[in-house]
CSV table of C-alpha atoms in Angstrom, one decimal:
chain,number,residue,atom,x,y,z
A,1,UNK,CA,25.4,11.7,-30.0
A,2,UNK,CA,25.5,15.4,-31.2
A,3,UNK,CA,29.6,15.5,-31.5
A,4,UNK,CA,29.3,12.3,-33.6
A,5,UNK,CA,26.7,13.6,-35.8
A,6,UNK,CA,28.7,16.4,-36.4
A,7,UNK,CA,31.6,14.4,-37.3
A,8,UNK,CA,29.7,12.5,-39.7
A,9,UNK,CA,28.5,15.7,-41.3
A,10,UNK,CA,32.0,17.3,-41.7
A,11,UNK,CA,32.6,14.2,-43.3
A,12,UNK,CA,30.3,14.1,-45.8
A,13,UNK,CA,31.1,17.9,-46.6
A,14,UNK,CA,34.6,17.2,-47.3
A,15,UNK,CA,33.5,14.4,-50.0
A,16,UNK,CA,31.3,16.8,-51.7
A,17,UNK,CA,34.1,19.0,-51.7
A,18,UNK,CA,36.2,16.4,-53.4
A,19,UNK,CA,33.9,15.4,-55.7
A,20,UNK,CA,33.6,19.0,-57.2
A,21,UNK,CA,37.7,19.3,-57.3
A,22,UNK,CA,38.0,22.8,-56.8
A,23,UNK,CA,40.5,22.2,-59.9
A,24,UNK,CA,42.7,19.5,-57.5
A,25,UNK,CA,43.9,22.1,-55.4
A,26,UNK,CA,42.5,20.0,-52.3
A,27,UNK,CA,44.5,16.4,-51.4
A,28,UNK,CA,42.4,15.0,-48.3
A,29,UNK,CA,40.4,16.3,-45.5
A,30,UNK,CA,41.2,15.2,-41.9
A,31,UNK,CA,44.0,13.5,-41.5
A,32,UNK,CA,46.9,12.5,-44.2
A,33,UNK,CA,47.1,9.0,-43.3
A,34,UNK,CA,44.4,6.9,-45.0
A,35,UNK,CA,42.5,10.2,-46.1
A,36,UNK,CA,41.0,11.2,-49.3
A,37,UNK,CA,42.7,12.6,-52.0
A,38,UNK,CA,41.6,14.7,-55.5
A,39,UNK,CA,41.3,12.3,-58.5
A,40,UNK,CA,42.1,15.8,-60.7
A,41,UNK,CA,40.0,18.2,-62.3
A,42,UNK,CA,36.4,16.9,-63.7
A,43,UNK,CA,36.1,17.6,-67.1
A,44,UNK,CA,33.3,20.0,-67.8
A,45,UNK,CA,29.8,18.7,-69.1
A,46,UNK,CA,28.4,19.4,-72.0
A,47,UNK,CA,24.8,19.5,-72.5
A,48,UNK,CA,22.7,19.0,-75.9
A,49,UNK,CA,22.4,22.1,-78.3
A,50,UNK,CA,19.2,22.1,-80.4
A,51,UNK,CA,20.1,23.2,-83.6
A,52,UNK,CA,17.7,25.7,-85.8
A,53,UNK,CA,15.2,26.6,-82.7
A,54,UNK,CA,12.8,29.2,-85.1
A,55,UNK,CA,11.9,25.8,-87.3
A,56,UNK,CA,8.1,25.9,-87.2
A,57,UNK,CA,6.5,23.0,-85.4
A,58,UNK,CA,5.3,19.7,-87.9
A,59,UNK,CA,1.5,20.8,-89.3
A,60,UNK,CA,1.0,16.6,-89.4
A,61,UNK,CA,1.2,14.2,-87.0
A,62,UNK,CA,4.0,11.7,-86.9
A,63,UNK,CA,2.7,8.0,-88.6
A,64,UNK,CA,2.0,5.4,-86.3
A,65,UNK,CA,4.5,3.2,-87.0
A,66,UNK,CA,4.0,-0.8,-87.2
A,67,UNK,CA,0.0,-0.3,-86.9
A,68,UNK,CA,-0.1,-1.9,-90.2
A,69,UNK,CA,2.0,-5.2,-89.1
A,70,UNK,CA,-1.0,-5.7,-86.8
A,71,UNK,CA,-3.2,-8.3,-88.2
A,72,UNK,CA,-5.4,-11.1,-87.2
A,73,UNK,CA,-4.5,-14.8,-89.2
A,74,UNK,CA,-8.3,-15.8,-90.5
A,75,UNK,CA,-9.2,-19.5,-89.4
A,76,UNK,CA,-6.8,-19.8,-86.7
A,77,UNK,CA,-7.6,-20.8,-83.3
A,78,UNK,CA,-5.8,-20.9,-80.4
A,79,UNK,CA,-7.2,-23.4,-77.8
A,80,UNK,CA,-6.5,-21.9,-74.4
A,81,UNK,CA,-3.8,-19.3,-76.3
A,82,UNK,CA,-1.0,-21.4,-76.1
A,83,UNK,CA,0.9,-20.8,-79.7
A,84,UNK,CA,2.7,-24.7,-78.6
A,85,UNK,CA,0.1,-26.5,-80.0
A,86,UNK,CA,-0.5,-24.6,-83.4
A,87,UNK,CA,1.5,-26.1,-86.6
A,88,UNK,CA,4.0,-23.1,-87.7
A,89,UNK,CA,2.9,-24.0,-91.3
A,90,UNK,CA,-0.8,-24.1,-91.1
A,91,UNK,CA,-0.1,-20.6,-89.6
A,92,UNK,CA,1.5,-19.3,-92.7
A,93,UNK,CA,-0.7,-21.1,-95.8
A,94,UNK,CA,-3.7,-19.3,-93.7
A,95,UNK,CA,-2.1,-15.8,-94.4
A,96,UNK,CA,-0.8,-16.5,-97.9
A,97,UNK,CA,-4.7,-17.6,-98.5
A,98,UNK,CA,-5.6,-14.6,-97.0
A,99,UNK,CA,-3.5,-12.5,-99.6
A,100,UNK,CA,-3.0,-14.1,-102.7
A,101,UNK,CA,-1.4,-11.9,-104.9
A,102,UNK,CA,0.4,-9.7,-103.0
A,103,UNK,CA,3.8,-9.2,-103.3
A,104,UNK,CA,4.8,-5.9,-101.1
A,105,UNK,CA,4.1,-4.9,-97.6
A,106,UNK,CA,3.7,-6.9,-94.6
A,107,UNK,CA,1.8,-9.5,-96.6
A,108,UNK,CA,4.1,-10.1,-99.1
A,109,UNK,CA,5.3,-13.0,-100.6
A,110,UNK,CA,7.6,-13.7,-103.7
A,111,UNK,CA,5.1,-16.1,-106.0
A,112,UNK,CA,7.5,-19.6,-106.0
A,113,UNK,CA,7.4,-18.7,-101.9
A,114,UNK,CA,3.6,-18.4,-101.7
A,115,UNK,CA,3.5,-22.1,-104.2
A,116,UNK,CA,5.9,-23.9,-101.6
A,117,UNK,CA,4.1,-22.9,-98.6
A,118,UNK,CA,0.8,-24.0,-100.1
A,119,UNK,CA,2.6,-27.4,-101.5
A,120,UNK,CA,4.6,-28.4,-97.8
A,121,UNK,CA,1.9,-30.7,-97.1
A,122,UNK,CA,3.0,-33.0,-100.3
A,123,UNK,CA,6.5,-31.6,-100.7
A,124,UNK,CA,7.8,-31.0,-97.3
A,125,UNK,CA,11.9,-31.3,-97.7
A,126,UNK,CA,10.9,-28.3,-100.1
A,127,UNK,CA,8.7,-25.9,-97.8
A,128,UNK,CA,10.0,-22.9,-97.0
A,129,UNK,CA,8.8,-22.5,-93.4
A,130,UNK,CA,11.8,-23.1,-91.1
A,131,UNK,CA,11.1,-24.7,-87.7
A,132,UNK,CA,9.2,-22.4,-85.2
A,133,UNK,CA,10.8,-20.6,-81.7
A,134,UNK,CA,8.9,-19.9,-78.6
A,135,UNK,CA,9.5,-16.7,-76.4
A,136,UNK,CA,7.4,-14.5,-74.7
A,137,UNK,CA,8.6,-11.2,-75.8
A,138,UNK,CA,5.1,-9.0,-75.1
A,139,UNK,CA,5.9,-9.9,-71.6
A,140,UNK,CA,2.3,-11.8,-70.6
A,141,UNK,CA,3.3,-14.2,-69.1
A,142,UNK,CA,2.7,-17.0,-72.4
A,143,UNK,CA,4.9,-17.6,-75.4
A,144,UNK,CA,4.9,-16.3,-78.7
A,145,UNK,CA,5.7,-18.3,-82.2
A,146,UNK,CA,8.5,-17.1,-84.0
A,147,UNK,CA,8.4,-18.0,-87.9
A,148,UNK,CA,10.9,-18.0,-90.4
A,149,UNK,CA,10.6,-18.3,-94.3
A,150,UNK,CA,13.0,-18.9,-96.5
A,151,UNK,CA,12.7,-16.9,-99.6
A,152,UNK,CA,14.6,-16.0,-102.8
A,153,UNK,CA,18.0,-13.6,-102.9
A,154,UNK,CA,19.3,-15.0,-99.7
A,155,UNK,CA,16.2,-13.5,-98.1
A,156,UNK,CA,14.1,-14.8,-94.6
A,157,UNK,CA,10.8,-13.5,-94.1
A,158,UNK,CA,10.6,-13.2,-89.6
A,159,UNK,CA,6.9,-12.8,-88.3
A,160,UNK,CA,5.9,-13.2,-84.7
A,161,UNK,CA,2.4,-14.3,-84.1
A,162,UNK,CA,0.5,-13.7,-80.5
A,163,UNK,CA,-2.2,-16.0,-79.2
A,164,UNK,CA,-4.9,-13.8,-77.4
A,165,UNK,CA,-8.7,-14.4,-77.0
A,166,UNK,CA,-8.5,-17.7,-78.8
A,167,UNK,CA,-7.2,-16.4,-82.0
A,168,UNK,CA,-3.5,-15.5,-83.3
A,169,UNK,CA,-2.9,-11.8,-84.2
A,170,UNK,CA,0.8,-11.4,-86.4
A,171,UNK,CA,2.6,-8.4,-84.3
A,172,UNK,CA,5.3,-8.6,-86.9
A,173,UNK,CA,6.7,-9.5,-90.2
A,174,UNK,CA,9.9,-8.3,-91.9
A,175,UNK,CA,11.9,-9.4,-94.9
A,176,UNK,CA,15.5,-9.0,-95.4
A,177,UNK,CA,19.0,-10.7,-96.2
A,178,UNK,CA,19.2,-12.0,-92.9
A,179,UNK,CA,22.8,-13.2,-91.7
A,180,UNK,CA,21.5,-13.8,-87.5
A,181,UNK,CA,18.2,-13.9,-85.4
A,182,UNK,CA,19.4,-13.6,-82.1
A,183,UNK,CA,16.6,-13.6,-78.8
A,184,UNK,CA,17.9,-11.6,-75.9
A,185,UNK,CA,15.5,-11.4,-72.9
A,186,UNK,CA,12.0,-9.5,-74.6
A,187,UNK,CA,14.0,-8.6,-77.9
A,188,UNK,CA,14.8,-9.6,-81.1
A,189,UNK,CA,17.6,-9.0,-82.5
A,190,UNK,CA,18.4,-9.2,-86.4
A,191,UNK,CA,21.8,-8.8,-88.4
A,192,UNK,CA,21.6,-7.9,-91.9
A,193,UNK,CA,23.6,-7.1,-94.5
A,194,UNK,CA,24.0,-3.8,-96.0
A,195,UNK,CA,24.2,-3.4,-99.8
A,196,UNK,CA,25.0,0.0,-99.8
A,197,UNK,CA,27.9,0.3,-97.7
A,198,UNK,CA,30.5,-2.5,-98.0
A,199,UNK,CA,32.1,-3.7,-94.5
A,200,UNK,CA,29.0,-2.9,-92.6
A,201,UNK,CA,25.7,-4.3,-91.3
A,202,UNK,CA,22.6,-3.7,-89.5
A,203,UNK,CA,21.9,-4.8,-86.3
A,204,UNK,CA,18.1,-4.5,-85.1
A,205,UNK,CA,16.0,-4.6,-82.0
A,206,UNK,CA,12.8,-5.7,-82.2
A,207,UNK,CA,10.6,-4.7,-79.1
A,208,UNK,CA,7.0,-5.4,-77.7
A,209,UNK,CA,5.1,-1.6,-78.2
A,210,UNK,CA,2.1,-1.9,-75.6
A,211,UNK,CA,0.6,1.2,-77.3
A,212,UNK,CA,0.6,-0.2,-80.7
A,213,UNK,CA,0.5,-3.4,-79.7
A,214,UNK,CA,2.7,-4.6,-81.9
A,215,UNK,CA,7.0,-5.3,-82.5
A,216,UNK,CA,8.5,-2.7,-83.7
A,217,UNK,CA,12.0,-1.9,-84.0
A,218,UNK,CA,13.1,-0.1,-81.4
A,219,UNK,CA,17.2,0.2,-81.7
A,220,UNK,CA,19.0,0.1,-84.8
A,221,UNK,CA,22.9,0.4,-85.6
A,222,UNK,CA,25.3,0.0,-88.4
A,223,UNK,CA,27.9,-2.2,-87.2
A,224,UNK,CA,31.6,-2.1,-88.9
A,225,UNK,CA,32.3,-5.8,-89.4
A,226,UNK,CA,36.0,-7.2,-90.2
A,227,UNK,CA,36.5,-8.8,-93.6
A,228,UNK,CA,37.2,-12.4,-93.3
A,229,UNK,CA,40.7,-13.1,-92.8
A,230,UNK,CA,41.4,-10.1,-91.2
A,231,UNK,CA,41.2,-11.4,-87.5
A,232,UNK,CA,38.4,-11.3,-85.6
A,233,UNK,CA,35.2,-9.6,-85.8
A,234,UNK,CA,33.6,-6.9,-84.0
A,235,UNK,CA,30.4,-8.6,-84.0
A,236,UNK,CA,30.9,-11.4,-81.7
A,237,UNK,CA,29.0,-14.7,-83.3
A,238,UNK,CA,25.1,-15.3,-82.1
A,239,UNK,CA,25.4,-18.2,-79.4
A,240,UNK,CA,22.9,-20.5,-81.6
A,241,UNK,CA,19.9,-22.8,-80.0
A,242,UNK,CA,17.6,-25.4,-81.2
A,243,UNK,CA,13.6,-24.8,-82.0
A,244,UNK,CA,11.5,-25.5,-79.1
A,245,UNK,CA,9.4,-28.7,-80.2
A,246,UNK,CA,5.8,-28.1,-81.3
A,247,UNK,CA,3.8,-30.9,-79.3
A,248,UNK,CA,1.6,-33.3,-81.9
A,249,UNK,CA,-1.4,-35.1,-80.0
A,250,UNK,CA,-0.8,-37.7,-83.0
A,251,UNK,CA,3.0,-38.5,-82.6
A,252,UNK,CA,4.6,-41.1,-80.4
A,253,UNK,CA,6.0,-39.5,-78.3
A,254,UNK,CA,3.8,-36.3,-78.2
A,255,UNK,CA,6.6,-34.0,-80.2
A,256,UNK,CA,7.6,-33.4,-83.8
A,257,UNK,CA,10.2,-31.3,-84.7
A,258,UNK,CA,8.5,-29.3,-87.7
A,259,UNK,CA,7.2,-29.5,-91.1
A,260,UNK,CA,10.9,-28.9,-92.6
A,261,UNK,CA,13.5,-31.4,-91.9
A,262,UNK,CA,16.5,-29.2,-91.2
A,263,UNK,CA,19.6,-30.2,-89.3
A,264,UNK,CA,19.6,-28.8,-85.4
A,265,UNK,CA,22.0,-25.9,-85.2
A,266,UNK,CA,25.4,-26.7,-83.0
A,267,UNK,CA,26.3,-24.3,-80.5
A,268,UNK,CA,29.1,-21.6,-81.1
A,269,UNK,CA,31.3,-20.2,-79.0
A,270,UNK,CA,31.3,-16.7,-79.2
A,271,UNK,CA,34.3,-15.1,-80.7
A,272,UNK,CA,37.2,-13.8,-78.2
């Protein structure tokens, strides 16, 4: 067993040698026929360089970001947390009667938006709240609800809502000119526009933070994106899905489809 062991050792030794290519001087080890040969010198790594060591430490601590998109919805339970049998719209009025007024930050909603929501009851091909998704994206096992609100500009308001303890806590809300919400595994992913530099757009991931407990955006790009009629994009196109149904105890058949009657979204190939 000893000769063997040996041979297996030599062997591995002459791949290490390999690998560090001794500047491709070596072709194979052993014999020619079948036997190893150098791929060519490996270019030589470069590691980070911090720039301007001396600079003095920060005197304040970094902001805990997305702490303040944390917030329970007042008057909404959960039975059993399941966010299935909760009415996306009820969900929304409660927080716009929570805040009336506002108009910035998490909470804010333009005024006509805030009067729609409040009026979908009476005036439901006109309400603003788009039909709810269900994902779990914190990872617990249970779905979250997804919102979307139309609003002014060409903008969508996002907010994901978690059902814990019998309530709903929002863990996020965002507003923006909103060309794609994609859902990939835990994340959610968002495609904007961007106004300030022309054949480009954002492209955010939104990801469960344990620690802040709370979506926050953990990767963001700027995308180049073809102009139309200039062949394909670089983006490929989101691969588009319908809502999950929100189960109604009063309905036929147990299901409704949502307080706004949209068309379904047809699925897309994505581009080549």
């Amino acid at each position: 067993m000893r000769p063997r062991g040996r041979k297996v050792a030599a062997g591995v030794l002459c791949a290490l040698v390999l690998g560090g290519g001794l500047g491709g001087g070596l072709v194979g080890c052993g014999r020619s026929e079948g036997g190893l040969a150098s791929a060519g010198p490996t270019p030589t790594a470069v590691g980070p360089v911090r720039l301007w060591p001396d600079l003095p430490p920060a005197t304040n601590p970094p902001v805990d970001y997305g702490e303040s998109d944390t917030q329970r919805v007042p008057g909404i339970d959960v039975p059993d947390n399941d966010v299935h049998s909760l009415d996306a719209v009820a969900v929304v009025a409660a927080e716009v009667r929570a805040h009336p007024g506002t108009y910035s930050g998490a909470d804010g909603m333009y005024e006509q938006t805030a009067r729609a929501i409040l009026a979908c009851g009476t005036a439901p091909a006109a309400c603003p709240v788009m039909r709810p998704y269900y994902r779990d994206l914190t990872g617990n096992g249970r779905d979250e609800l997804i919102v979307g609100i139309r609003m002014p500009d060409q903008q969508v308001g996002v907010r994901v809502y978690l059902a814990e303890n019998g309530g709903l806590t929002r863990i996020m809300a965002t507003v923006d000119q909103v060309i794609s919400v994609e859902l990939a595994g835990r994340d959610l992913i968002m495609r904007v526009g961007s106004a300030g530099i022309p054949g480009y757009e954002y492209r955010t991931a939104w990801s469960w933070d344990e620690q802040q407990h709370s979506m926050l955006p953990t990767r963001d790009e700027i995308v180049r994106v073809k102009p139309a009629g200039s062949g394909p994009s670089t983006v490929p196109a989101p691969r588009l899905v319908s809502p999950t149904p929100t189960p109604t105890p009063g309905s036929p058949d147990g299901l409704t489809d949502g307080p706004a009657p949209v068309p379904a979204p047809v699925p897309v190939e994505p581009s080549p």
